Structure formats: C-alpha cells, structure tokens
Short mmCIF file of C-alpha atoms in Angstrom, two decimals:
data_model
loop_
_atom_site.label_atom_id
_atom_site.label_comp_id
_atom_site.label_asym_id
_atom_site.label_seq_id
_atom_site.Cartn_x
_atom_site.Cartn_y
_atom_site.Cartn_z
CA MET A 204 45.13 -25.58 -64.01
CA GLY A 205 43.22 -23.85 -61.26
CA VAL A 206 40.83 -20.94 -61.55
CA PRO A 207 42.81 -17.65 -61.66
CA LEU A 208 42.51 -15.40 -58.66
CA HIS A 209 42.06 -12.37 -60.90
CA PRO A 210 40.47 -12.07 -64.33
CA PRO A 211 42.85 -12.19 -67.29
CA ARG A 212 44.43 -8.81 -68.09
CA ARG A 213 42.54 -8.45 -71.36
CA TYR A 214 39.28 -8.24 -69.41
CA CYS A 215 40.50 -5.73 -66.84
CA ALA A 216 39.57 -2.55 -68.76
CA LYS A 217 36.11 -3.84 -69.47
CA MET A 218 35.48 -5.14 -66.01
CA SER A 219 36.98 -2.33 -63.95
CA PHE A 220 33.89 -0.14 -64.43
CA ASN A 221 31.58 -2.91 -63.28
CA TYR A 222 33.87 -3.60 -60.33
CA ARG A 223 33.71 0.06 -59.28
CA LEU A 224 29.94 0.01 -59.42
CA THR A 225 29.82 -3.17 -57.42
CA GLY A 226 32.24 -1.74 -54.84
CA ALA A 227 30.20 1.44 -54.40
CA THR A 228 27.01 -0.55 -54.01
CA ALA A 229 28.67 -2.83 -51.50
CA LEU A 230 29.97 0.15 -49.57
CA ALA A 231 26.50 1.72 -49.37
CA ALA A 232 25.01 -1.58 -48.31
CA ALA A 233 27.66 -1.98 -45.67
CA ILE A 234 26.93 1.48 -44.25
CA LEU A 235 23.18 0.78 -44.19
CA LEU A 236 23.75 -2.60 -42.56
CA ALA A 237 25.97 -1.09 -39.87
CA ALA A 238 23.35 1.51 -39.08
CA THR A 239 20.48 -0.95 -38.73
CA THR A 240 22.03 -4.14 -37.43
CA PRO A 241 23.09 -4.55 -33.78
CA SER A 242 26.59 -5.72 -33.06
CA ILE A 243 27.26 -9.27 -31.91
CA ALA A 244 27.75 -7.93 -28.38
CA GLN A 245 24.41 -6.12 -28.54
CA THR A 246 22.51 -9.19 -29.71
CA HIS A 247 23.73 -11.11 -26.69
CA GLU A 248 22.72 -8.43 -24.16
CA ALA A 249 19.31 -8.63 -22.47
CA PRO A 250 17.22 -5.54 -23.22
CA ALA A 251 17.26 -3.05 -20.35
CA ALA A 252 13.97 -3.25 -18.46
CA ALA A 253 12.30 0.08 -17.80
CA VAL A 254 12.05 0.71 -14.07
CA ASP A 255 8.53 1.65 -13.00
CA ARG A 256 9.35 4.55 -10.69
CA VAL A 257 5.95 4.65 -8.99
CA LEU A 258 5.10 3.28 -5.53
CA ARG A 259 1.42 2.27 -5.44
CA VAL A 260 -0.07 2.57 -1.95
CA TYR A 261 -3.61 1.92 -0.64
CA ASN A 262 -5.30 2.32 2.74
CA ASN A 263 -8.57 0.72 3.84
CA ASN A 264 -10.40 -0.54 6.91
CA ILE A 265 -11.51 -3.84 5.42
CA GLU A 266 -13.91 -4.59 8.32
CA ASN A 267 -12.75 -8.24 8.51
CA LEU A 268 -14.19 -8.55 4.96
CA VAL A 269 -17.67 -8.42 6.50
CA THR A 270 -19.80 -5.42 5.52
CA ASN A 271 -22.59 -4.09 7.72
CA LYS A 272 -25.81 -3.12 5.95
CA ALA A 273 -28.28 -0.46 7.05
CA ASP A 274 -30.99 -3.06 7.77
CA GLY A 275 -28.82 -4.82 10.37
CA SER A 276 -27.73 -7.65 8.11
CA CYS A 277 -24.15 -8.29 7.10
CA ILE A 278 -22.49 -9.54 3.91
CA ARG A 279 -19.25 -11.47 3.69
CA ILE A 280 -16.89 -10.26 0.94
CA SER A 281 -14.19 -12.37 -0.68
CA GLY A 282 -10.67 -11.05 -0.73
CA GLN A 283 -10.65 -11.12 -4.53
CA ASP A 284 -13.86 -9.09 -4.77
CA HIS A 285 -12.60 -6.59 -2.24
CA LEU A 286 -9.28 -6.17 -4.04
CA THR A 287 -11.03 -5.69 -7.38
CA SER A 288 -13.13 -2.95 -5.75
CA ILE A 289 -10.17 -0.91 -4.47
CA LEU A 290 -7.33 -1.29 -6.98
CA VAL A 291 -7.32 1.46 -9.61
CA ASP A 292 -5.46 2.47 -12.73
CA ASP A 293 -3.73 5.81 -13.25
CA ASN A 294 -7.13 7.39 -13.96
CA GLY A 295 -8.63 6.16 -10.70
CA LYS A 296 -10.76 3.48 -12.39
CA THR A 297 -11.22 -0.04 -11.08
CA GLY A 298 -11.40 -3.23 -13.14
CA THR A 299 -9.38 -2.03 -16.15
CA SER A 300 -6.35 -3.53 -17.86
CA GLY A 301 -4.37 -0.56 -16.59
CA VAL A 302 -4.60 -1.65 -12.95
CA GLN A 303 -1.09 -2.58 -11.81
CA ALA A 304 0.12 -4.58 -8.85
CA PRO A 305 0.21 -2.47 -5.66
CA ASP A 306 3.30 -2.15 -3.50
CA LEU A 307 1.70 -1.45 -0.12
CA LEU A 308 -1.74 -2.13 1.32
CA ILE A 309 -2.23 -0.50 4.71
CA VAL A 310 -5.21 -2.17 6.34
CA GLN A 311 -7.22 -1.98 9.52
CA GLN A 312 -9.49 -4.53 11.13
CA VAL A 313 -8.20 -7.93 10.08
CA ARG A 314 -8.66 -11.02 12.25
CA GLY A 315 -4.94 -11.73 12.57
CA ILE A 316 -1.99 -13.05 10.61
CA GLY A 317 -4.05 -15.92 9.18
CA GLN A 318 -6.57 -13.67 7.42
CA ALA A 319 -3.90 -11.13 6.47
CA THR A 320 -1.75 -13.83 4.83
CA ALA A 321 -4.72 -15.35 3.00
CA TYR A 322 -5.65 -11.88 1.73
CA ALA A 323 -2.05 -11.31 0.64
CA ASP A 324 -2.02 -14.63 -1.24
CA GLN A 325 -5.24 -13.69 -3.02
CA LEU A 326 -3.53 -10.49 -4.10
CA SER A 327 -0.57 -12.50 -5.39
CA ALA A 328 -2.91 -14.76 -7.37
CA LYS A 329 -4.72 -11.77 -8.84
CA PHE A 330 -1.54 -10.70 -10.62
CA GLY A 331 -0.30 -14.20 -11.44
CA TYR A 332 2.39 -14.26 -8.75
CA PRO A 333 3.13 -17.31 -6.59
CA ALA A 334 1.80 -17.45 -3.04
CA GLY A 335 4.11 -15.53 -0.76
CA ALA A 336 4.91 -12.80 -3.27
CA TYR A 337 2.94 -10.52 -0.98
CA LYS A 338 3.61 -10.79 2.74
CA ALA A 339 1.83 -9.37 5.78
CA ILE A 340 2.83 -7.99 9.14
CA VAL A 341 0.24 -7.38 11.88
CA ALA A 342 0.20 -5.81 15.32
CA TRP A 343 -1.23 -9.02 16.85
CA ASP A 344 -0.97 -12.47 15.25
CA ASP A 345 -4.08 -13.85 16.95
CA PRO A 346 -6.00 -11.26 19.00
CA GLU A 347 -8.61 -12.50 21.44
CA PRO A 348 -12.27 -12.07 20.46
CA TRP A 349 -14.37 -9.35 22.01
CA GLY A 350 -17.92 -8.05 21.83
CA GLY A 351 -21.27 -9.49 20.84
CA SER A 352 -23.07 -9.41 17.50
CA HIS A 353 -21.01 -6.54 16.02
CA ASN A 354 -24.29 -5.22 14.59
CA CYS A 355 -24.81 -8.27 12.40
CA SER A 356 -28.23 -9.93 12.60
CA GLN A 357 -26.49 -13.16 11.54
CA GLN A 358 -24.39 -14.17 14.53
CA ALA A 359 -22.00 -16.24 12.43
CA LEU A 360 -20.98 -13.12 10.50
CA GLY A 361 -20.79 -11.08 13.69
CA ASP A 362 -18.41 -13.68 15.08
CA LEU A 363 -16.07 -13.07 12.15
CA LYS A 364 -15.62 -9.48 13.38
CA LYS A 365 -14.77 -10.36 16.98
CA LYS A 366 -11.02 -10.56 16.35
CA GLN A 367 -9.48 -7.33 15.14
CA THR A 368 -5.95 -6.09 14.52
CA ASN A 369 -4.15 -3.89 11.98
CA GLY A 370 -1.57 -4.74 9.37
CA ILE A 371 0.56 -3.87 6.37
CA ILE A 372 0.75 -6.02 3.23
CA TYR A 373 3.74 -5.48 0.98
CA ASN A 374 4.98 -6.62 -2.41
CA THR A 375 8.25 -8.57 -1.96
CA ARG A 376 9.00 -8.20 -5.67
CA THR A 377 9.45 -4.46 -5.26
CA LEU A 378 10.11 -4.00 -1.53
CA SER A 379 12.45 -5.63 0.96
CA LEU A 380 12.01 -5.62 4.75
CA ALA A 381 14.69 -6.29 7.34
CA SER A 382 13.61 -7.94 10.59
CA GLY A 383 14.90 -5.01 12.60
CA ASP A 384 12.81 -2.51 10.65
CA ILE A 385 9.44 -3.42 12.19
CA SER A 386 8.35 -1.27 15.12
CA LYS A 387 6.90 -2.49 18.39
CA TYR A 388 3.17 -1.90 18.53
CA TRP A 389 1.93 1.26 20.24
CA SER A 390 -1.43 1.98 21.80
CA ALA A 391 -4.02 4.54 20.81
CA GLY A 392 -5.39 7.08 23.26
CA TRP A 393 -8.74 6.38 24.88
CA LEU A 394 -11.29 8.07 27.06
CA LYS A 395 -13.22 5.68 29.27
CA PRO A 396 -16.98 6.29 28.84
CA GLY A 397 -18.27 8.53 31.60
CA THR A 398 -14.85 10.01 32.36
CA LEU A 399 -14.70 13.77 32.63
CA TYR A 400 -12.65 15.20 29.81
CA GLY A 401 -10.78 18.47 29.51
CA GLU A 402 -9.79 20.27 26.33
CA ASP A 403 -6.17 19.90 27.38
CA GLY A 404 -6.54 16.11 27.28
CA ALA A 405 -7.30 15.66 30.97
CA GLY A 406 -9.04 12.31 31.44
CA CYS A 407 -7.34 10.82 28.36
CA THR A 408 -5.15 7.74 28.78
CA LEU A 409 -3.47 5.05 26.70
CA TYR A 410 -5.91 2.37 25.64
CA LYS A 411 -4.32 -0.78 27.04
CA PRO A 412 -4.40 -2.65 30.38
CA PRO A 413 -5.23 -1.53 32.96
CA SER A 414 -7.00 1.27 31.04
CA ASN A 415 -9.27 -0.94 28.96
CA ASP A 416 -12.96 -1.80 28.71
CA ASP A 417 -14.55 -3.48 31.71
CA GLY A 418 -16.16 -6.90 31.44
CA GLY A 419 -15.03 -10.18 29.94
CA ALA A 420 -16.62 -9.58 26.56
CA TYR A 421 -14.67 -6.36 25.99
CA VAL A 422 -11.47 -6.82 27.96
CA HIS A 423 -9.39 -7.32 24.79
CA LYS A 424 -11.13 -4.68 22.68
CA TRP A 425 -8.11 -2.37 23.01
CA LYS A 426 -6.09 -4.66 20.73
CA ARG A 427 -8.05 -3.47 17.72
CA THR A 428 -6.42 -0.06 18.13
CA SER A 429 -2.81 -1.27 18.36
CA ALA A 430 -0.72 0.44 15.70
CA ILE A 431 2.35 -0.89 13.91
CA ALA A 432 4.90 0.48 11.44
CA ALA A 433 7.79 -0.70 9.27
CA ARG A 434 10.57 0.71 7.11
CA PHE A 435 10.90 -0.88 3.66
CA THR A 436 13.50 -0.50 0.94
CA ILE A 437 12.65 -0.19 -2.74
CA ARG A 438 14.74 -2.91 -4.38
CA ALA A 439 15.35 -1.05 -7.64
CA THR A 440 16.73 2.13 -6.09
CA GLY A 441 17.43 1.59 -2.39
CA THR A 442 14.90 4.30 -1.47
CA THR A 443 13.56 3.87 2.09
CA VAL A 444 9.81 3.84 2.70
CA PHE A 445 8.07 4.22 6.07
CA ALA A 446 4.53 2.84 6.42
CA ALA A 447 2.23 2.78 9.45
CA THR A 448 -1.31 1.55 10.10
CA MET A 449 -3.57 2.98 12.82
CA HIS A 450 -7.13 2.48 14.04
CA LEU A 451 -8.27 4.94 16.69
CA PRO A 452 -11.18 4.27 19.11
CA GLU A 453 -14.70 5.59 18.63
CA GLN A 454 -14.15 7.94 21.59
CA ASN A 455 -11.66 9.89 19.47
CA GLY A 456 -14.56 11.14 17.39
CA LYS A 457 -15.95 13.27 20.18
CA ASN A 458 -12.80 14.08 22.12
CA ALA A 459 -9.34 13.95 20.54
CA CYS A 460 -7.29 11.66 22.77
CA ALA A 461 -3.84 10.23 22.10
CA GLY A 462 -2.47 9.33 25.52
CA ALA A 463 -2.17 10.51 29.08
CA GLY A 464 -3.32 14.14 29.07
CA TYR A 465 -2.55 14.46 25.36
CA THR A 466 -4.90 15.37 22.51
CA GLY A 467 -2.49 14.21 19.83
CA ILE A 468 -0.74 15.84 16.91
CA ALA A 469 -2.68 18.97 15.92
CA ASN A 470 -5.49 17.87 18.28
CA SER A 471 -6.24 14.92 16.03
CA GLY A 472 -5.87 12.02 18.47
CA ILE A 473 -2.96 10.76 16.35
CA HIS A 474 0.43 9.95 17.80
CA VAL A 475 3.35 7.87 16.56
CA GLY A 476 5.19 5.44 18.84
CA VAL A 477 8.83 5.90 19.78
CA ASP A 478 10.15 2.97 17.71
CA ALA A 479 8.00 4.01 14.77
CA THR A 480 9.25 7.60 14.96
CA SER A 481 12.84 6.37 14.67
CA LEU A 482 11.94 4.41 11.52
CA LEU A 483 10.03 7.39 10.13
CA ASN A 484 12.95 9.76 10.63
CA ALA A 485 15.22 7.33 8.77
CA SER A 486 12.92 7.11 5.72
CA THR A 487 12.68 9.14 2.53
CA ILE A 488 9.09 8.31 1.55
CA ARG A 489 6.58 8.26 4.43
CA VAL A 490 3.03 6.90 4.43
CA ILE A 491 0.51 6.63 7.28
CA GLY A 492 -2.96 5.15 6.82
CA ILE A 493 -5.53 5.74 9.56
CA ASP A 494 -9.11 5.01 10.48
CA ALA A 495 -9.19 7.93 12.93
CA ASN A 496 -12.91 7.77 13.83
CA ARG A 497 -12.72 11.56 13.70
CA THR A 498 -13.77 14.16 11.14
CA ASN A 499 -12.08 17.39 10.10
CA ILE A 500 -8.46 16.34 10.51
CA ALA A 501 -6.61 18.81 8.29
CA PRO A 502 -4.36 17.65 5.40
CA THR A 503 -1.59 19.61 7.13
CA ALA A 504 -2.00 17.84 10.49
CA LEU A 505 1.18 15.78 10.05
CA GLY A 506 3.12 18.58 8.39
CA GLY A 507 5.75 18.30 11.11
CA PHE A 508 6.70 14.96 9.54
CA GLY A 509 6.73 16.54 6.09
CA MET A 510 3.48 14.73 5.26
CA THR A 511 0.29 15.85 3.49
CA GLY A 512 -3.18 14.28 3.64
CA TYR A 513 -4.76 13.11 0.39
CA GLY A 514 -8.47 12.72 -0.28
CA ALA A 515 -11.21 15.01 1.03
CA LYS A 516 -14.35 12.99 0.27
CA ALA A 517 -16.43 11.21 2.90
CA THR A 518 -15.15 7.69 3.54
CA MET A 519 -17.92 6.24 5.76
CA GLY A 520 -21.43 7.36 4.97
CA SER A 521 -21.43 11.15 5.10
CA ARG A 522 -18.28 11.37 7.22
CA LYS A 523 -14.61 11.45 6.36
CA ILE A 524 -12.90 9.46 9.12
CA ASP A 525 -10.18 7.67 7.10
CA TYR A 526 -6.93 9.38 6.15
CA LEU A 527 -3.84 8.81 4.03
CA PHE A 528 -0.83 10.99 4.82
CA VAL A 529 2.21 10.93 2.52
CA LYS A 530 5.62 12.50 2.26
CA GLY A 531 6.52 12.10 -1.41
CA ALA A 532 5.58 13.14 -4.94
CA VAL A 533 1.98 11.94 -5.19
CA GLN A 534 0.43 11.84 -8.65
CA PRO A 535 -2.80 13.81 -9.07
CA SER A 536 -6.08 11.89 -8.96
CA SER A 537 -9.28 12.54 -10.89
CA VAL A 538 -11.27 10.81 -8.10
CA ASP A 539 -9.75 12.66 -5.13
CA HIS A 540 -7.61 9.66 -4.14
CA THR A 541 -10.83 8.01 -2.89
CA VAL A 542 -12.24 4.78 -4.36
CA SER A 543 -16.03 5.10 -4.33
CA GLY A 544 -16.83 1.47 -5.18
CA THR A 545 -14.94 -0.06 -2.23
CA LYS A 546 -16.65 -3.21 -0.91
CA SER A 547 -16.31 -2.24 2.74
CA ASN A 548 -18.08 0.17 5.06
CA HIS A 549 -15.02 2.40 4.58
CA LEU A 550 -13.89 3.75 1.22
CA ALA A 551 -10.31 3.05 0.26
CA LEU A 552 -7.75 5.80 -0.24
CA TYR A 553 -4.76 5.54 -2.55
CA GLY A 554 -1.65 7.43 -3.53
CA PHE A 555 0.72 6.71 -6.42
CA ILE A 556 4.08 8.13 -5.39
CA GLU A 557 6.84 8.88 -7.89
CA PHE A 558 10.42 8.30 -6.76
#
C-alpha cells in the first residue's frame, strides 16, 4: 500500500492548526523572496552600464616633447611623463586614481603623424587600452624641417624641433570620426618682418607660399602654423563635437594678423577656415585650442560661435598666450582650467564638458 496523499482523517483536526501556521509562514517567506530575488529574466540581463556624460578635453603646445630651459639647454620629455603632467581628475589634480581617460587632446607642435601616433599609443597604454585606441590627425604628415638650433645648446635636441605641425588626438572608444568630417588645413595670418602694418590689417597676409620666410632654412616654417579641424560624434549619444587646433605665428603677438588686410576675429589674429566653419556650424559641442602667441584675447572673443574662453592664468612664463574656447556645459575648475605642472614650456588647459 502506498503512502497516502493526505493524512488520515483522525489527524486532520490536530494537524490543521499546524498546517495553517506553516502556510502563513510560507506565504510570508514567499513575499519576502519575491521582493528580494530577481526574476529569471533579470538574472540573465547584463547590468545597465552608467554612461559617463562628460567629454574630457585638453589643449597643449607640447613643443615636440622637448622643453627649453632658461640657461639655453633643452630637456627631452617622454610622452608618458608629459601625459602624467597634464591629465587631471575632477579636482584639477594630476597623478591621482581619479584621473580618467581623456576624449580629445588638441596639440600644437608635433613632428608629424609618426610622433602624434606614438604619443597616442602611449596614451592608450596609460589606460590599459590596446594600441590604436587613440588615433591622431595632423595638418601635415611629414613637414619639412626648418630653422637652426631652436634655442637648444644641444643640437640633437634642437633638431627634434625642426619639424612642426598641429594635430588632434581622439579616443575611438568614445568618439567616432567619418573621413568626410576632417577639414582641409588653413593658413594663419602673417606679417613679414619689416613690413609696414596698419591697424586695419594693412600689410597682413596669409602665411603660406609665396608669402613665407625667405631663405632655405626657413622656407617651410609656415607649415607649423597650419590649422586643422574635425567633427566627431559621441558614440553613446550621437552628439556632434567640433574640435580645431591652431598655432599662430610670433608676429601675431605684436600685430593681430589673420589674413590679407584682416586682423582676425575680435582683433585676435584668429580665423577659422571655410571647411572648418561648415563643420563647426554642424556641431553641438565646439572646442578650439590655440597657441595664439598673443596676450589679452578676451574669453568672449569667439562669442559669435557661441564659445567662451576658459582659463585666465599665464601659460608661458608670465604671459597667457594659449587659449581653450568651448561651446558647451563646462564643469567648474578649482585650478582655473590650467595645469600648472605641465612638462612643456606651455601650460595645458582643460575643460570637462557635460552633455
């Protein structure tokens, strides 16, 4: 005879009380379990990753990673050391665990695509990413050398500064770039030494052949001031981001000059090329990094583009000649968006932009 499915009737009265207690306990346990235990569907879903809605942008003239000293000597800086000296956490401090991978590095004065790519790969390695996670675009892949010692008593270090161009390094993990969204280069304005100059820009011309330095040693010097821009897309949101890099000639310090008879936007010597302007107008966030070789450019100078300048401290010795203009919601900075420990003759500027 098999085991009965129910207890014999004579035990029912005695056991019904215990059964009710057990049922109530089971019900309470079931409610608690339902409240604290994910469903089967939930346990098979990947947890939703929090999107970091901050675009981290830096600007610096890296001086070919060769720093000039006051005594005439020069020091070569590694890419890793330079990066450690400019990347900051949300409090503007370098070298902390809070430093996060940047999205854009706008740089001036790199030797070409070779150095820019090597620098980008060092940035990838710094954050444990594979080579190629950061990519670079430059105005000139391999600019011709120009000049002499470049104020370095060690000629070998001076030689490292003879090739100069400007570039943008971007994080492919967070930003995408279409081939058609890179502008043609455009030239800075230039005043040939000894040329009479008028306040209306008379005597100013574009710095490119045939309006370039005389002599074989300097004939290609104009390439160091070629500007370039690109429009990126933030992968997580589809937000468009314009970025441009500029390096204006020394002559801009004394006389603002942006092209033929033109003193530039707000008499700053700054202008934006036609292709670049089209990309800028089609972008939500806008960033321009400049070594302008000129002081007293107002934060409102590029207000016509909806952009504001960040950082008021001196960036080279006692002078502020480097600028970061942004259209976007820039987080406040306790260090004035200026990184004092930068291992370059120019201090880096940064802006963390919420989107």
